[in-house]
Short mmCIF file of C-alpha atoms in Angstrom, two decimals:
data_model
loop_
_atom_site.label_atom_id
_atom_site.label_comp_id
_atom_site.label_asym_id
_atom_site.label_seq_id
_atom_site.Cartn_x
_atom_site.Cartn_y
_atom_site.Cartn_z
CA MET A 1 -2.32 -8.46 -24.30
CA PRO A 2 0.41 -9.68 -21.96
CA VAL A 3 3.77 -9.26 -22.94
CA PRO A 4 5.43 -13.16 -23.78
CA ASP A 5 8.49 -14.47 -21.21
CA GLU A 6 10.56 -14.34 -23.87
CA VAL A 7 10.87 -10.62 -24.31
CA ARG A 8 9.89 -9.18 -20.79
CA GLN A 9 13.03 -8.09 -19.15
CA PRO A 10 13.48 -9.20 -15.37
CA VAL A 11 13.54 -6.55 -12.38
CA ARG A 12 16.50 -5.55 -11.91
CA LEU A 13 16.40 -5.92 -7.21
CA LEU A 14 18.83 -4.50 -5.20
CA VAL A 15 19.05 -6.50 -2.08
CA PHE A 16 21.48 -4.94 1.03
CA GLY A 17 21.72 -6.28 4.40
CA ALA A 18 22.47 -3.74 6.84
CA SER A 19 24.78 -5.05 8.86
CA LEU A 20 28.37 -5.11 9.19
CA ARG A 21 28.75 -8.26 11.44
CA ALA A 22 29.98 -10.73 9.14
CA GLY A 23 27.45 -13.20 11.30
CA SER A 24 24.51 -11.11 11.02
CA LEU A 25 21.09 -12.82 10.72
CA ASN A 26 20.10 -9.67 8.49
CA THR A 27 22.62 -11.05 6.24
CA ARG A 28 21.18 -14.78 6.36
CA LEU A 29 17.95 -13.27 5.70
CA ALA A 30 19.47 -10.74 2.50
CA ALA A 31 20.32 -14.46 1.31
CA LEU A 32 17.51 -15.77 1.68
CA VAL A 33 15.44 -12.64 0.26
CA ALA A 34 17.88 -12.54 -2.43
CA ARG A 35 17.48 -16.34 -3.29
CA LEU A 36 13.86 -16.30 -3.46
CA ALA A 37 13.63 -13.58 -5.55
CA ALA A 38 15.98 -14.89 -8.28
CA GLU A 39 13.39 -18.21 -7.91
CA ALA A 40 10.74 -15.24 -8.83
CA GLY A 41 13.15 -14.62 -11.71
CA ALA A 42 14.52 -11.40 -10.41
CA ALA A 43 17.89 -10.45 -11.70
CA VAL A 44 19.53 -10.06 -7.80
CA ASP A 45 22.67 -8.02 -7.01
CA LEU A 46 23.38 -9.11 -3.57
CA ALA A 47 25.76 -6.11 -0.74
CA ARG A 48 26.25 -6.11 2.36
CA MET A 49 27.22 -2.92 4.52
CA ALA A 50 30.45 -3.59 4.58
CA ASP A 51 30.93 -3.43 0.41
CA PHE A 52 30.49 0.71 1.21
CA PRO A 53 32.88 1.91 3.51
CA MET A 54 32.00 5.41 4.87
CA PRO A 55 33.16 8.00 7.58
CA VAL A 56 30.26 9.42 10.38
CA TYR A 57 28.86 12.36 8.12
CA ASP A 58 30.67 15.56 8.43
CA GLY A 59 29.27 18.75 6.01
CA ASP A 60 32.48 20.48 6.30
CA ALA A 61 34.28 16.79 5.06
CA GLU A 62 31.64 17.19 2.40
CA ALA A 63 32.59 20.26 1.24
CA GLU A 64 36.24 19.88 1.25
CA THR A 65 36.64 16.67 -0.16
CA GLY A 66 33.45 15.26 -1.57
CA LEU A 67 31.56 12.74 -1.15
CA PRO A 68 33.30 9.73 -0.31
CA GLU A 69 33.92 6.54 -2.50
CA GLY A 70 31.58 3.74 -0.27
CA ALA A 71 28.78 6.21 -0.88
CA LEU A 72 29.10 7.36 -4.42
CA ALA A 73 29.56 3.07 -4.81
CA LEU A 74 26.15 2.50 -2.85
CA ARG A 75 24.35 5.51 -4.98
CA GLU A 76 25.16 3.70 -8.33
CA ARG A 77 23.91 0.55 -6.63
CA ILE A 78 20.22 1.44 -6.20
CA ALA A 79 20.87 3.78 -9.33
CA SER A 80 20.99 1.03 -11.35
CA CYS A 81 18.21 -1.23 -9.86
CA ASP A 82 14.48 -1.25 -10.05
CA GLY A 83 13.41 -1.66 -7.23
CA PHE A 84 15.62 -2.57 -3.53
CA VAL A 85 15.70 -4.72 -0.65
CA ILE A 86 17.20 -3.14 3.03
CA SER A 87 17.33 -5.98 5.87
CA SER A 88 17.95 -4.12 8.43
CA PRO A 89 19.06 -5.18 12.31
CA GLU A 90 17.03 -2.86 15.13
CA TYR A 91 18.96 -0.97 17.47
CA ASN A 92 17.41 0.43 20.73
CA ALA A 93 14.20 0.59 18.96
CA SER A 94 15.50 2.35 15.90
CA VAL A 95 17.64 2.56 12.59
CA PRO A 96 21.26 1.38 13.11
CA GLY A 97 23.57 4.18 13.03
CA VAL A 98 25.58 3.04 10.27
CA LEU A 99 22.84 2.96 8.44
CA LYS A 100 21.19 6.29 8.72
CA ASN A 101 24.64 7.57 7.95
CA ALA A 102 24.71 5.81 4.54
CA VAL A 103 21.04 7.20 3.62
CA ASP A 104 22.56 10.55 4.37
CA TRP A 105 25.74 10.33 2.86
CA VAL A 106 23.68 9.14 -0.63
CA SER A 107 21.05 11.75 -0.34
CA ARG A 108 23.77 14.02 -0.86
CA VAL A 109 24.54 13.05 -4.38
CA ARG A 110 22.26 14.85 -7.31
CA PRO A 111 20.05 13.77 -8.65
CA GLN A 112 20.16 11.80 -5.38
CA PRO A 113 18.62 7.97 -6.06
CA PHE A 114 16.27 7.23 -3.47
CA LYS A 115 13.42 9.12 -5.31
CA ASP A 116 10.66 7.15 -6.85
CA LYS A 117 12.61 3.84 -6.08
CA HIS A 118 10.12 1.01 -4.41
CA ALA A 119 11.46 -0.72 -1.69
CA LEU A 120 11.02 -3.37 0.75
CA LEU A 121 12.43 -3.42 4.72
CA VAL A 122 12.14 -6.95 6.11
CA SER A 123 14.17 -7.29 9.25
CA ALA A 124 15.47 -10.33 11.86
CA SER A 125 16.02 -9.96 15.04
CA PRO A 126 16.59 -12.51 18.74
CA SER A 127 14.16 -10.43 20.23
CA MET A 128 10.38 -11.04 20.33
CA VAL A 129 9.23 -8.27 17.74
CA GLY A 130 11.79 -9.17 15.55
CA GLY A 131 14.17 -5.92 14.26
CA ASN A 132 9.98 -4.26 13.84
CA ARG A 133 10.27 -1.06 15.44
CA GLY A 134 13.44 0.21 13.65
CA LEU A 135 11.87 -0.87 10.31
CA TRP A 136 9.37 1.89 10.86
CA ALA A 137 11.56 4.21 12.10
CA LEU A 138 13.36 3.35 8.51
CA ARG A 139 10.54 4.12 6.46
CA VAL A 140 10.62 8.20 7.25
CA PRO A 141 14.18 8.91 6.03
CA LEU A 142 12.82 6.92 3.05
CA GLU A 143 9.80 8.36 2.34
CA HIS A 144 10.96 11.93 3.02
CA LEU A 145 13.42 11.08 0.53
CA GLY A 146 10.74 10.11 -2.09
CA CYS A 147 10.94 6.54 -1.54
CA ARG A 148 8.02 4.49 -2.48
CA VAL A 149 8.08 1.86 0.65
CA TYR A 150 6.01 -1.40 0.36
CA PRO A 151 3.44 -1.37 2.75
CA ASP A 152 4.12 -5.12 4.11
CA MET A 153 6.99 -5.41 5.92
CA PHE A 154 8.98 -8.49 7.29
CA SER A 155 9.87 -9.38 10.69
CA LEU A 156 11.61 -12.13 12.03
CA ALA A 157 11.08 -12.77 15.52
CA LYS A 158 13.92 -15.13 17.54
CA ALA A 159 15.85 -14.80 14.34
CA HIS A 160 18.88 -16.53 16.19
CA GLU A 161 16.45 -20.10 15.86
CA GLY A 162 14.77 -18.79 12.88
CA PHE A 163 16.99 -20.59 10.47
CA THR A 164 17.64 -23.73 8.80
CA GLY A 165 20.85 -25.37 7.77
CA SER A 166 20.13 -24.43 4.03
CA GLY A 167 19.73 -20.62 4.85
CA ASP A 168 15.69 -21.10 4.97
CA LEU A 169 13.64 -20.19 7.30
CA ALA A 170 12.26 -22.81 10.23
CA ASP A 171 8.89 -21.82 10.05
CA GLY A 172 7.51 -23.37 7.10
CA GLY A 173 4.36 -20.58 6.88
CA LEU A 174 7.10 -17.78 7.39
CA GLN A 175 8.97 -18.73 5.15
CA GLY A 176 6.07 -18.62 2.49
CA ARG A 177 4.92 -15.50 3.91
CA LEU A 178 8.32 -14.11 2.93
CA ALA A 179 8.52 -15.71 -0.06
CA ASP A 180 4.63 -14.05 -0.86
CA ALA A 181 5.64 -10.74 0.18
CA VAL A 182 8.74 -10.79 -2.23
CA GLY A 183 6.65 -12.29 -4.88
CA ALA A 184 4.02 -9.19 -4.67
CA PHE A 185 6.59 -6.72 -4.60
CA LEU A 186 8.24 -7.92 -7.81
CA ARG A 187 4.97 -7.65 -9.04
CA LEU A 188 4.33 -3.65 -8.15
CA VAL A 189 7.83 -3.22 -8.86
CA GLU A 190 7.08 -4.74 -12.85
CA ALA A 191 4.06 -2.97 -13.05
CA ASP A 192 5.10 0.72 -12.03
CA THR A 193 8.75 0.26 -13.99
CA ARG A 194 7.93 -1.85 -17.22
CA TYR A 195 4.18 -0.18 -17.81
CA VAL A 196 3.55 2.96 -16.66
CA CYS A 197 0.19 4.32 -17.88
CA LEU A 198 -0.43 7.15 -15.50
CA GLN A 199 1.83 10.64 -15.30
CA ARG A 200 3.51 10.40 -11.98
CA ARG A 201 2.92 13.36 -8.87
CA TRP A 202 4.18 13.25 -5.63
CA TYR A 203 4.19 15.73 -2.90
CA GLU A 204 4.90 15.74 0.16
CA PHE A 205 3.37 19.39 1.08
CA LEU A 206 0.19 21.28 -0.88
CA GLY A 207 2.88 23.84 -1.69
CA ASP A 208 6.08 21.23 -2.39
CA ARG A 209 7.02 22.87 -5.82
CA THR A 210 9.83 25.29 -5.21
CA ASP A 211 13.85 24.81 -6.02
CA ALA A 212 14.47 24.95 -2.15
CA PRO A 213 16.85 21.99 -1.65
CA VAL A 214 14.44 20.46 0.56
CA THR A 215 11.48 20.10 -2.15
CA GLU A 216 13.74 18.89 -4.75
CA ARG A 217 12.25 15.32 -4.57
CA SER A 218 9.25 16.98 -5.85
CA GLU A 219 8.05 16.55 -9.50
CA ASP A 220 5.90 17.75 -12.29
#
């Protein structure tokens, strides 16, 4: 039986612009995704990389002073959402160092918050590939940590020409595709977090059931 709209809890979505630059194209794309998600009924938490300052990861520094406040704050924002969206630039066909550093720091928290979270990856770039190569590289550490990365990704090519003054995409077809991707992602997150009917089992390897730190993301 369908759940009445008045008793359904909105999906809690963190939308994260993974660039430090104030005028970043990915900050603009994150803002658009946040608006589309809110229009689709999600409770949206919009954040920027600059909200979570942290040094370059250093195991000695972690042992001496613990995790930085920025990493702990980002961990709390991820832990409190049902799913998250990262809008990431592409640096040299890969992941920006500041984003990979944040993932590395946050993964040190126990329990680490990426496991079993759903993630949608989007990017914007002036290039003709729209930052897509960086998203493929970003999938690797997130999936290693047990994150359920949505198969479809969205990359906006020639992004310096891609936005209207109101923050929409200049290409109506791309705007529709992005809205469809966001809506489909939200429905998947809602189904998995609100209407769980199967016991979850996920292992990277057949023998991935030890207590070693590298396998802490496995579950019975």
